[in-house]
mmCIF file of C-alpha atoms in Angstrom:
data_model
loop_
_atom_site.group_PDB
_atom_site.id
_atom_site.type_symbol
_atom_site.label_atom_id
_atom_site.label_comp_id
_atom_site.label_asym_id
_atom_site.label_seq_id
_atom_site.Cartn_x
_atom_site.Cartn_y
_atom_site.Cartn_z
ATOM 1 C CA MET A 1 0.017 0.093 0.058
ATOM 2 C CA ASN A 2 1.034 3.463 -0.675
ATOM 3 C CA PRO A 3 2.530 5.589 2.495
ATOM 4 C CA LEU A 4 -0.060 8.115 3.213
ATOM 5 C CA VAL A 5 2.975 10.876 3.908
ATOM 6 C CA THR A 6 6.212 10.529 1.697
ATOM 7 C CA VAL A 7 9.062 13.046 2.424
ATOM 8 C CA ARG A 8 12.282 12.885 0.648
ATOM 9 C CA GLY A 9 14.976 15.378 1.026
ATOM 10 C CA LEU A 10 12.901 18.042 3.011
ATOM 11 C CA SER A 11 15.503 21.256 4.208
ATOM 12 C CA LYS A 12 14.420 24.431 5.669
ATOM 13 C CA HIS A 13 16.482 27.148 6.010
ATOM 14 C CA TYR A 14 16.258 30.242 8.046
ATOM 15 C CA GLY A 15 18.629 32.455 6.453
ATOM 16 C CA ARG A 16 22.105 30.884 6.675
ATOM 17 C CA GLN A 17 20.642 28.781 9.539
ATOM 18 C CA HIS A 18 19.990 25.152 8.996
ATOM 19 C CA VAL A 19 16.695 23.839 10.723
ATOM 20 C CA LEU A 20 16.228 20.894 8.851
ATOM 21 C CA GLU A 21 18.455 18.967 6.566
ATOM 22 C CA SER A 22 17.502 16.310 3.699
ATOM 23 C CA ILE A 23 14.731 15.020 5.944
ATOM 24 C CA ASP A 24 13.653 11.690 4.578
ATOM 25 C CA LEU A 25 9.958 10.509 6.309
ATOM 26 C CA GLU A 26 7.195 7.605 5.530
ATOM 27 C CA LEU A 27 4.232 7.377 7.416
ATOM 28 C CA HIS A 28 2.339 4.084 6.809
ATOM 29 C CA ALA A 29 -1.477 3.160 7.414
ATOM 30 C CA ASP A 30 -2.453 1.566 10.772
ATOM 31 C CA GLN A 31 0.663 3.288 12.191
ATOM 32 C CA ILE A 32 1.515 5.720 15.154
ATOM 33 C CA CYS A 33 4.673 7.254 14.261
ATOM 34 C CA VAL A 34 6.519 9.377 17.040
ATOM 35 C CA LEU A 35 9.115 11.880 16.410
ATOM 36 C CA LEU A 36 11.001 12.340 19.323
ATOM 37 C CA GLY A 37 13.307 15.176 19.632
ATOM 38 C CA SER A 38 14.515 18.063 22.114
ATOM 39 C CA ASN A 39 12.946 21.764 22.215
ATOM 40 C CA GLY A 40 14.018 23.510 19.123
ATOM 41 C CA VAL A 41 15.232 20.744 17.103
ATOM 42 C CA GLY A 42 12.880 21.418 14.215
ATOM 43 C CA LYS A 43 10.208 19.075 15.522
ATOM 44 C CA SER A 44 6.938 21.813 14.774
ATOM 45 C CA THR A 45 8.694 23.120 11.415
ATOM 46 C CA LEU A 46 8.616 19.385 9.905
ATOM 47 C CA LEU A 47 5.005 18.830 10.839
ATOM 48 C CA ARG A 48 4.023 22.491 9.780
ATOM 49 C CA SER A 49 5.803 21.816 6.512
ATOM 50 C CA LEU A 50 3.465 18.631 5.959
ATOM 51 C CA ILE A 51 0.396 20.767 6.016
ATOM 52 C CA GLY A 52 1.572 23.666 4.113
ATOM 53 C CA LEU A 53 2.369 25.752 6.692
ATOM 54 C CA GLU A 54 6.037 26.179 5.868
ATOM 55 C CA ASP A 55 7.808 27.243 3.237
ATOM 56 C CA VAL A 56 10.660 24.391 2.675
ATOM 57 C CA LYS A 57 12.430 22.454 0.156
ATOM 58 C CA ALA A 58 11.973 18.904 -0.884
ATOM 59 C CA ASP A 59 12.517 16.414 -3.492
ATOM 60 C CA THR A 60 9.302 14.823 -2.630
ATOM 61 C CA LEU A 61 6.800 15.987 -0.332
ATOM 62 C CA GLU A 62 3.154 14.179 -0.710
ATOM 63 C CA VAL A 63 0.581 14.006 1.858
ATOM 64 C CA LEU A 64 -2.650 11.822 1.390
ATOM 65 C CA GLY A 65 -1.942 12.188 -2.118
ATOM 66 C CA LEU A 66 -1.235 15.933 -2.343
ATOM 67 C CA ASP A 67 1.608 18.714 -2.654
ATOM 68 C CA PRO A 68 1.216 20.653 0.407
ATOM 69 C CA ARG A 69 2.859 23.288 -1.301
ATOM 70 C CA ARG A 70 0.472 23.442 -4.054
ATOM 71 C CA LYS A 71 -2.651 22.215 -2.492
ATOM 72 C CA PRO A 72 -2.703 23.349 1.109
ATOM 73 C CA ASP A 73 -6.359 24.247 1.506
ATOM 74 C CA ALA A 74 -7.528 20.855 0.319
ATOM 75 C CA LEU A 75 -5.049 19.287 2.235
ATOM 76 C CA ARG A 76 -5.939 20.989 5.564
ATOM 77 C CA ARG A 77 -9.570 19.843 5.217
ATOM 78 C CA LEU A 78 -8.539 16.437 5.469
ATOM 79 C CA VAL A 79 -6.097 16.112 8.010
ATOM 80 C CA GLY A 80 -6.788 16.621 12.106
ATOM 81 C CA TRP A 81 -4.146 19.135 13.539
ATOM 82 C CA VAL A 82 -3.093 19.867 17.315
ATOM 83 C CA PRO A 83 -0.614 22.503 17.421
ATOM 84 C CA ASP A 84 1.726 22.859 20.216
ATOM 85 C CA HIS A 85 0.339 26.356 20.714
ATOM 86 C CA SER A 86 -3.337 26.783 20.793
ATOM 87 C CA ASP A 87 -4.214 28.845 17.535
ATOM 88 C CA VAL A 88 -7.797 29.688 18.648
ATOM 89 C CA PRO A 89 -8.996 33.061 19.594
ATOM 90 C CA ALA A 90 -9.057 33.424 23.586
ATOM 91 C CA TRP A 91 -12.328 34.783 23.710
ATOM 92 C CA MET A 92 -13.561 31.661 21.699
ATOM 93 C CA THR A 93 -15.290 28.716 23.253
ATOM 94 C CA PRO A 94 -14.927 25.141 22.339
ATOM 95 C CA ALA A 95 -18.400 25.064 21.052
ATOM 96 C CA GLU A 96 -18.042 27.902 18.864
ATOM 97 C CA CYS A 97 -14.906 27.038 18.001
ATOM 98 C CA ALA A 98 -16.321 23.917 16.724
ATOM 99 C CA ARG A 99 -18.796 25.841 14.561
ATOM 100 C CA PHE A 100 -16.524 27.577 12.859
ATOM 101 C CA GLN A 101 -14.277 24.458 12.119
ATOM 102 C CA GLU A 102 -17.378 22.501 11.106
ATOM 103 C CA HIS A 103 -17.151 24.326 7.657
ATOM 104 C CA CYS A 104 -13.355 23.655 7.260
ATOM 105 C CA TYR A 105 -13.006 19.880 7.102
ATOM 106 C CA ASP A 106 -14.066 17.282 5.008
ATOM 107 C CA GLY A 107 -16.191 14.492 7.104
ATOM 108 C CA TRP A 108 -16.977 16.856 10.055
ATOM 109 C CA ASP A 109 -19.086 14.683 12.500
ATOM 110 C CA SER A 110 -20.737 16.830 15.024
ATOM 111 C CA SER A 111 -22.350 13.657 17.121
ATOM 112 C CA ARG A 112 -18.961 12.306 17.734
ATOM 113 C CA LEU A 113 -17.291 15.716 18.790
ATOM 114 C CA ALA A 114 -20.093 15.562 21.431
ATOM 115 C CA GLN A 115 -19.194 12.092 22.485
ATOM 116 C CA LEU A 116 -15.579 13.374 22.655
ATOM 117 C CA PHE A 117 -16.374 16.482 24.234
ATOM 118 C CA ASP A 118 -18.408 14.464 26.987
ATOM 119 C CA ARG A 119 -15.938 11.841 27.518
ATOM 120 C CA LEU A 120 -13.353 14.002 28.115
ATOM 121 C CA ASP A 121 -14.959 16.674 30.350
ATOM 122 C CA VAL A 122 -14.421 19.276 28.342
ATOM 123 C CA PRO A 123 -16.899 22.790 29.421
ATOM 124 C CA THR A 124 -18.003 23.305 25.872
ATOM 125 C CA ARG A 125 -19.503 27.055 26.657
ATOM 126 C CA ARG A 126 -16.331 28.630 28.528
ATOM 127 C CA ALA A 127 -13.785 30.681 26.958
ATOM 128 C CA PHE A 128 -10.450 29.081 26.012
ATOM 129 C CA ALA A 129 -8.628 31.993 27.896
ATOM 130 C CA LYS A 130 -10.950 30.435 30.783
ATOM 131 C CA LEU A 131 -9.732 26.737 30.318
ATOM 132 C CA SER A 132 -7.236 25.177 32.240
ATOM 133 C CA ARG A 133 -4.335 23.849 30.474
ATOM 134 C CA GLY A 134 -5.816 19.799 30.450
ATOM 135 C CA GLU A 135 -8.919 21.279 29.328
ATOM 136 C CA ALA A 136 -7.873 23.269 26.699
ATOM 137 C CA ALA A 137 -5.495 20.292 25.299
ATOM 138 C CA LYS A 138 -8.577 17.814 25.595
ATOM 139 C CA ALA A 139 -10.665 20.542 23.909
ATOM 140 C CA MET A 140 -7.990 20.709 20.948
ATOM 141 C CA LEU A 141 -7.977 16.865 20.645
ATOM 142 C CA ALA A 142 -11.356 16.254 20.551
ATOM 143 C CA LEU A 143 -11.887 18.756 17.812
ATOM 144 C CA ALA A 144 -8.927 17.457 15.845
ATOM 145 C CA LEU A 145 -10.372 14.086 15.992
ATOM 146 C CA ALA A 146 -14.009 15.820 14.886
ATOM 147 C CA SER A 147 -13.327 15.332 11.147
ATOM 148 C CA ARG A 148 -12.580 11.811 11.328
ATOM 149 C CA PRO A 149 -9.218 12.693 9.921
ATOM 150 C CA LYS A 150 -7.317 10.039 7.982
ATOM 151 C CA LEU A 151 -4.068 11.817 9.182
ATOM 152 C CA LEU A 152 -3.762 12.996 12.791
ATOM 153 C CA ILE A 153 -0.297 15.021 13.543
ATOM 154 C CA LEU A 154 0.118 16.140 16.940
ATOM 155 C CA ASP A 155 2.331 18.577 17.959
ATOM 156 C CA GLU A 156 3.277 18.078 21.953
ATOM 157 C CA PRO A 157 -0.133 17.081 22.814
ATOM 158 C CA LEU A 158 0.366 16.278 26.446
ATOM 159 C CA ALA A 159 3.330 18.885 26.768
ATOM 160 C CA ARG A 160 2.917 20.572 30.587
ATOM 161 C CA LEU A 161 0.167 18.220 31.621
ATOM 162 C CA ASP A 162 -0.606 16.900 35.054
ATOM 163 C CA PRO A 163 0.010 13.291 35.318
ATOM 164 C CA ARG A 164 -3.824 12.375 35.546
ATOM 165 C CA THR A 165 -4.577 14.409 32.677
ATOM 166 C CA LYS A 166 -1.592 13.238 30.523
ATOM 167 C CA ALA A 167 -3.018 9.782 31.275
ATOM 168 C CA GLU A 168 -6.649 10.632 30.341
ATOM 169 C CA VAL A 169 -5.464 12.425 26.943
ATOM 170 C CA LEU A 170 -3.589 9.549 25.745
ATOM 171 C CA ALA A 171 -6.420 7.195 26.646
ATOM 172 C CA CYS A 172 -8.507 9.356 24.360
ATOM 173 C CA LEU A 173 -6.040 9.170 21.776
ATOM 174 C CA LEU A 174 -5.248 5.617 21.859
ATOM 175 C CA ALA A 175 -8.775 4.722 21.585
ATOM 176 C CA GLU A 176 -9.612 7.068 18.828
ATOM 177 C CA VAL A 177 -6.492 7.461 16.590
ATOM 178 C CA PRO A 178 -7.240 7.220 13.133
ATOM 179 C CA ILE A 179 -6.640 3.294 12.185
ATOM 180 C CA ASP A 180 -7.928 1.377 9.725
ATOM 181 C CA GLY A 181 -6.338 2.631 6.986
ATOM 182 C CA GLY A 182 -5.269 6.235 8.712
ATOM 183 C CA ALA A 183 -2.344 6.832 10.466
ATOM 184 C CA CYS A 184 -0.762 9.570 13.012
ATOM 185 C CA LEU A 185 2.266 11.386 13.585
ATOM 186 C CA LEU A 186 3.198 12.645 17.038
ATOM 187 C CA ALA A 187 5.940 14.852 18.109
ATOM 188 C CA THR A 188 7.082 14.704 21.693
ATOM 189 C CA HIS A 189 10.278 15.007 23.885
ATOM 190 C CA ASN A 190 8.625 12.597 26.258
ATOM 191 C CA LEU A 191 10.091 9.017 26.029
ATOM 192 C CA ASP A 192 7.107 7.693 27.949
ATOM 193 C CA VAL A 193 4.592 8.244 25.865
ATOM 194 C CA ALA A 194 6.913 7.117 22.854
ATOM 195 C CA VAL A 195 7.079 3.692 24.565
ATOM 196 C CA ARG A 196 3.805 3.459 25.234
ATOM 197 C CA ALA A 197 2.289 4.864 22.021
ATOM 198 C CA ALA A 198 4.600 4.368 18.926
ATOM 199 C CA ASP A 199 4.832 1.699 16.285
ATOM 200 C CA ARG A 200 7.595 3.321 14.935
ATOM 201 C CA VAL A 201 10.066 6.494 16.365
ATOM 202 C CA LEU A 202 12.050 8.634 14.635
ATOM 203 C CA VAL A 203 14.641 10.410 16.890
ATOM 204 C CA LEU A 204 15.460 14.078 15.243
ATOM 205 C CA ALA A 205 18.373 15.837 16.156
ATOM 206 C CA ASN A 206 20.603 18.278 14.460
ATOM 207 C CA GLY A 207 18.036 18.767 11.931
ATOM 208 C CA ARG A 208 18.079 15.200 10.638
ATOM 209 C CA VAL A 209 16.050 11.926 11.091
ATOM 210 C CA GLU A 210 19.436 10.206 13.452
ATOM 211 C CA SER A 211 17.760 7.077 14.157
ATOM 212 C CA ALA A 212 14.293 5.169 13.178
ATOM 213 C CA VAL A 213 13.378 2.412 15.393
ATOM 214 C CA ASP A 214 10.584 -0.008 14.666
ATOM 215 C CA VAL A 215 8.613 -0.543 17.841
ATOM 216 C CA SER A 216 6.277 -3.352 16.538
ATOM 217 C CA ASN A 217 9.299 -5.811 15.343
ATOM 218 C CA ILE A 218 11.347 -5.545 18.554
ATOM 219 C CA ASP A 219 8.449 -5.852 20.960
ATOM 220 C CA SER A 220 7.573 -9.220 19.413
ATOM 221 C CA THR A 221 11.187 -10.141 19.878
ATOM 222 C CA GLN A 222 10.389 -9.390 23.675
ATOM 223 C CA THR A 223 11.609 -6.004 24.310
ATOM 224 C CA THR A 224 10.641 -4.897 27.696
ATOM 225 C CA PRO A 225 8.997 -1.557 28.286
ATOM 226 C CA CYS A 226 11.948 -0.462 30.254
ATOM 227 C CA GLY A 227 14.479 -2.000 27.766
ATOM 228 C CA LEU A 228 12.704 0.217 24.889
ATOM 229 C CA ARG A 229 12.688 3.013 26.876
ATOM 230 C CA ALA A 230 16.552 2.782 27.709
ATOM 231 C CA ARG A 231 17.492 2.354 24.152
ATOM 232 C CA LEU A 232 15.069 5.367 23.239
ATOM 233 C CA GLU A 233 16.984 7.017 25.877
ATOM 234 C CA ARG A 234 20.709 6.187 24.379
ATOM 235 C CA LEU A 235 19.514 7.234 20.908
ATOM 236 C CA TYR A 236 18.377 10.496 21.885
ATOM 237 C CA ASP A 237 20.822 11.370 24.327
ATOM 238 C CA SER A 238 23.855 10.203 21.773
ATOM 239 C CA ASN A 239 21.904 12.511 19.199
ATOM 240 C CA THR A 240 21.117 15.278 21.519
ATOM 241 C CA LEU A 241 23.739 15.784 24.204
ATOM 242 C CA GLU A 242 27.200 17.444 23.894
ATOM 243 C CA PRO A 243 29.920 14.417 24.662
ATOM 244 C CA VAL A 244 31.594 15.169 27.999
ATOM 245 C CA ARG A 245 35.228 16.087 27.370
ATOM 246 C CA MET B 1 -14.569 -6.280 35.666
ATOM 247 C CA LYS B 2 -11.590 -5.381 37.198
ATOM 248 C CA THR B 3 -9.318 -2.956 35.287
ATOM 249 C CA TRP B 4 -6.484 -4.149 33.240
ATOM 250 C CA THR B 5 -3.172 -2.780 33.477
ATOM 251 C CA ILE B 6 0.116 -2.879 32.419
ATOM 252 C CA ASP B 7 3.472 -2.657 34.324
ATOM 253 C CA GLN B 8 5.954 -0.858 32.385
ATOM 254 C CA SER B 9 8.674 -1.801 34.590
ATOM 255 C CA ALA B 10 8.206 -5.460 34.395
ATOM 256 C CA GLN B 11 10.730 -7.672 32.792
ATOM 257 C CA ALA B 12 7.810 -8.774 29.994
ATOM 258 C CA PRO B 13 7.157 -7.212 26.945
ATOM 259 C CA PRO B 14 3.181 -5.369 27.033
ATOM 260 C CA SER B 15 1.827 -7.917 24.730
ATOM 261 C CA ARG B 16 2.900 -10.988 26.869
ATOM 262 C CA GLN B 17 1.525 -9.368 30.010
ATOM 263 C CA LEU B 18 -1.855 -9.220 28.539
ATOM 264 C CA VAL B 19 -2.057 -12.539 27.055
ATOM 265 C CA GLU B 20 -0.813 -13.853 30.761
ATOM 266 C CA ALA B 21 -3.404 -11.535 32.542
ATOM 267 C CA ILE B 22 -6.199 -12.635 30.484
ATOM 268 C CA LEU B 23 -5.047 -16.362 30.852
ATOM 269 C CA ASP B 24 -4.839 -15.762 34.810
ATOM 270 C CA ARG B 25 -8.489 -14.406 34.590
ATOM 271 C CA ILE B 26 -9.797 -17.208 32.417
ATOM 272 C CA ALA B 27 -7.895 -20.057 34.784
ATOM 273 C CA ASN B 28 -9.066 -18.635 37.631
ATOM 274 C CA GLY B 29 -12.607 -18.335 36.722
ATOM 275 C CA SER B 30 -13.102 -14.372 36.659
ATOM 276 C CA LEU B 31 -13.268 -14.754 32.896
ATOM 277 C CA GLN B 32 -15.722 -17.362 31.323
ATOM 278 C CA PRO B 33 -16.258 -19.462 28.050
ATOM 279 C CA GLY B 34 -18.536 -16.933 25.642
ATOM 280 C CA ASP B 35 -17.199 -13.859 27.586
ATOM 281 C CA GLN B 36 -16.466 -10.902 25.261
ATOM 282 C CA LEU B 37 -13.046 -9.042 25.647
ATOM 283 C CA PRO B 38 -12.739 -5.187 25.472
ATOM 284 C CA SER B 39 -12.301 -4.089 21.788
ATOM 285 C CA VAL B 40 -8.796 -3.901 20.824
ATOM 286 C CA ARG B 41 -9.173 0.182 20.961
ATOM 287 C CA GLY B 42 -10.987 -0.127 24.306
ATOM 288 C CA LEU B 43 -8.215 -2.215 25.805
ATOM 289 C CA ALA B 44 -5.599 -0.106 24.279
ATOM 290 C CA ALA B 45 -6.713 3.071 25.974
ATOM 291 C CA GLU B 46 -7.327 1.381 28.970
ATOM 292 C CA VAL B 47 -3.772 0.155 29.716
ATOM 293 C CA ARG B 48 -2.441 3.066 27.556
ATOM 294 C CA VAL B 49 -0.260 1.186 24.819
ATOM 295 C CA ASN B 50 -0.367 1.498 20.795
ATOM 296 C CA HIS B 51 -3.660 -0.432 19.601
ATOM 297 C CA ASN B 52 -1.364 -3.070 17.670
ATOM 298 C CA THR B 53 0.484 -4.271 20.912
ATOM 299 C CA VAL B 54 -3.296 -5.231 22.240
ATOM 300 C CA ALA B 55 -3.922 -7.048 18.351
ATOM 301 C CA ARG B 56 -0.678 -9.049 18.894
ATOM 302 C CA ALA B 57 -1.791 -10.385 22.363
ATOM 303 C CA TYR B 58 -5.444 -11.075 20.799
ATOM 304 C CA ARG B 59 -3.915 -12.907 18.104
ATOM 305 C CA GLU B 60 -1.614 -14.907 20.443
ATOM 306 C CA LEU B 61 -4.695 -15.821 22.052
ATOM 307 C CA GLU B 62 -6.708 -16.770 19.080
ATOM 308 C CA ALA B 63 -3.365 -19.140 18.350
ATOM 309 C CA LEU B 64 -4.044 -20.514 21.474
ATOM 310 C CA GLY B 65 -7.475 -21.235 20.922
ATOM 311 C CA VAL B 66 -8.848 -19.158 23.690
ATOM 312 C CA LEU B 67 -10.132 -16.380 21.884
ATOM 313 C CA ARG B 68 -12.076 -16.267 18.654
ATOM 314 C CA GLY B 69 -12.835 -12.892 16.976
ATOM 315 C CA GLU B 70 -16.380 -12.390 15.424
ATOM 316 C CA ASN B 71 -16.526 -10.490 12.603
ATOM 317 C CA GLY B 72 -17.723 -6.881 13.714
ATOM 318 C CA ARG B 73 -19.306 -8.214 16.979
ATOM 319 C CA GLY B 74 -15.897 -8.690 18.846
ATOM 320 C CA SER B 75 -13.955 -10.797 20.534
ATOM 321 C CA PHE B 76 -15.212 -14.013 22.640
ATOM 322 C CA LEU B 77 -13.837 -16.897 24.781
ATOM 323 C CA THR B 78 -13.548 -19.995 23.206
ATOM 324 C CA PRO B 79 -15.809 -23.104 24.993
ATOM 325 C CA SER B 80 -12.121 -24.548 25.429
ATOM 326 C CA SER B 81 -10.639 -21.577 26.998
ATOM 327 C CA THR B 82 -10.601 -22.551 30.361
ATOM 328 C CA GLN B 83 -8.817 -25.926 30.117
ATOM 329 C CA VAL B 84 -6.445 -24.245 27.687
ATOM 330 C CA ALA B 85 -5.738 -21.529 30.242
ATOM 331 C CA ARG B 86 -5.402 -23.475 33.087
ATOM 332 C CA ARG B 87 -2.707 -25.804 31.056
ATOM 333 C CA GLU B 88 -0.761 -22.799 29.950
ATOM 334 C CA ARG B 89 -0.682 -21.207 33.196
ATOM 335 C CA SER B 90 0.302 -24.359 35.293
ATOM 336 C CA ALA B 91 2.951 -25.012 32.992
ATOM 337 C CA ALA B 92 4.454 -21.354 32.751
ATOM 338 C CA THR B 93 3.648 -20.821 36.370
ATOM 339 C CA LEU B 94 5.265 -24.360 37.397
ATOM 340 C CA ILE B 95 8.936 -23.368 35.961
ATOM 341 C CA GLN B 96 8.576 -19.958 37.587
ATOM 342 C CA PHE B 97 7.634 -22.140 41.234
ATOM 343 C CA ARG B 98 10.828 -24.361 40.222
ATOM 344 C CA THR B 99 13.557 -21.306 39.642
ATOM 345 C CA ALA B 100 12.151 -19.649 42.757
ATOM 346 C CA LEU B 101 12.545 -22.768 45.049
ATOM 347 C CA HIS B 102 15.957 -23.391 43.854
ATOM 348 C CA GLU B 103 17.049 -19.637 44.457
ATOM 349 C CA ALA B 104 15.556 -20.459 48.204
ATOM 350 C CA LEU B 105 17.390 -23.363 48.717
ATOM 351 C CA ARG B 106 20.492 -22.090 47.192
ATOM 352 C CA ALA B 107 20.229 -18.757 49.637
ATOM 353 C CA GLY B 108 20.016 -21.168 52.799
ATOM 354 C CA HIS B 109 16.360 -21.274 53.771
ATOM 355 C CA PRO B 110 15.511 -24.456 55.622
ATOM 356 C CA ILE B 111 12.769 -26.407 54.096
ATOM 357 C CA GLU B 112 10.723 -26.558 56.912
ATOM 358 C CA VAL B 113 10.387 -22.694 56.385
ATOM 359 C CA LEU B 114 9.708 -23.252 52.720
ATOM 360 C CA GLU B 115 7.003 -25.982 53.538
ATOM 361 C CA SER B 116 4.838 -23.587 56.121
ATOM 362 C CA GLU B 117 5.288 -20.646 53.581
ATOM 363 C CA LEU B 118 3.667 -23.298 51.060
ATOM 364 C CA ARG B 119 1.174 -24.210 53.258
ATOM 365 C CA GLN B 120 0.128 -20.637 54.509
ATOM 366 C CA SER B 121 0.052 -19.420 50.981
ATOM 367 C CA ALA B 122 -2.314 -22.346 50.109
ATOM 368 C CA LYS B 123 -4.602 -21.404 52.977
ATOM 369 C CA GLU B 124 -4.864 -17.731 51.887
ATOM 370 C CA SER B 125 -5.144 -18.289 48.602
ATOM 371 C CA ALA B 126 -7.929 -20.858 49.015
#
């Protein structure tokens, strides 16, 4: 089957500063792919480039059969997107946001959204400015899932949440993630999220995908959560930390 | 029904832990033939692991003859699930028991102490 996302040789420069350097990435159906990397390593830039929010150079850039540089609007109707900083106006309530977004997505499903809001206990009639961090994160996830997107892209969806809310949001994500032909790309610097959720982990460092770990394969050869965590930690550290001299 | 959990610090992969936990509940009678297991996504959310991990556990249980997936309706325990689960779990736990016993004897525990431990724990789980 064709991958849902194909990226070959993607680069992004700000002036002379190289943020991303010849990134290759493939995302297949029924996969949760975790993009692991420190703050400022270019995770957000990479995710944003997949939905046409960044001007990038690439040999191949294809998302759900579309080039985000040429057809960003058509593509955004199909992709569920949770940015790391909410782009919703602070005065808007989740319910108002839903009425606005309803027209921006194909496949919008209001009853599904109502279920998700309910399940996650989102105060739908309170402005985003007055929501707690956890409530806002849950509202954003529910809104991103409401269109039953074939591709779900999440930028640090669990960052700065307390452990209980983190568990709740992760559970919802794992229950509702687009499988059955869909896929999910999730950026995080949280190793536990990677260990629990990922089919595949890409370690992003120095503007490149430095390592890729196929979790589905190592789990079947008896790798424990601790073993996987240790392995990811080694890859992460070896690529992000300066060696001690 | 009791909730399911995965021990992130255990020396077994999550899918193996799920298989063992399900076999345990069948062997001790809290799950019966004909009972329905949670959906793959439902269980994945409950224990917070990837859905493919749960799917792998269910495939393993199907291969053992414990579980049968019925298209669109869910996964149900087979009539022979109790028998199979007891056989699987008794073989696996006997090996663990022997290992622990050897270690205890090597560490110098007197046989009488181990014997009374055994009787005590049989009394408690009866």
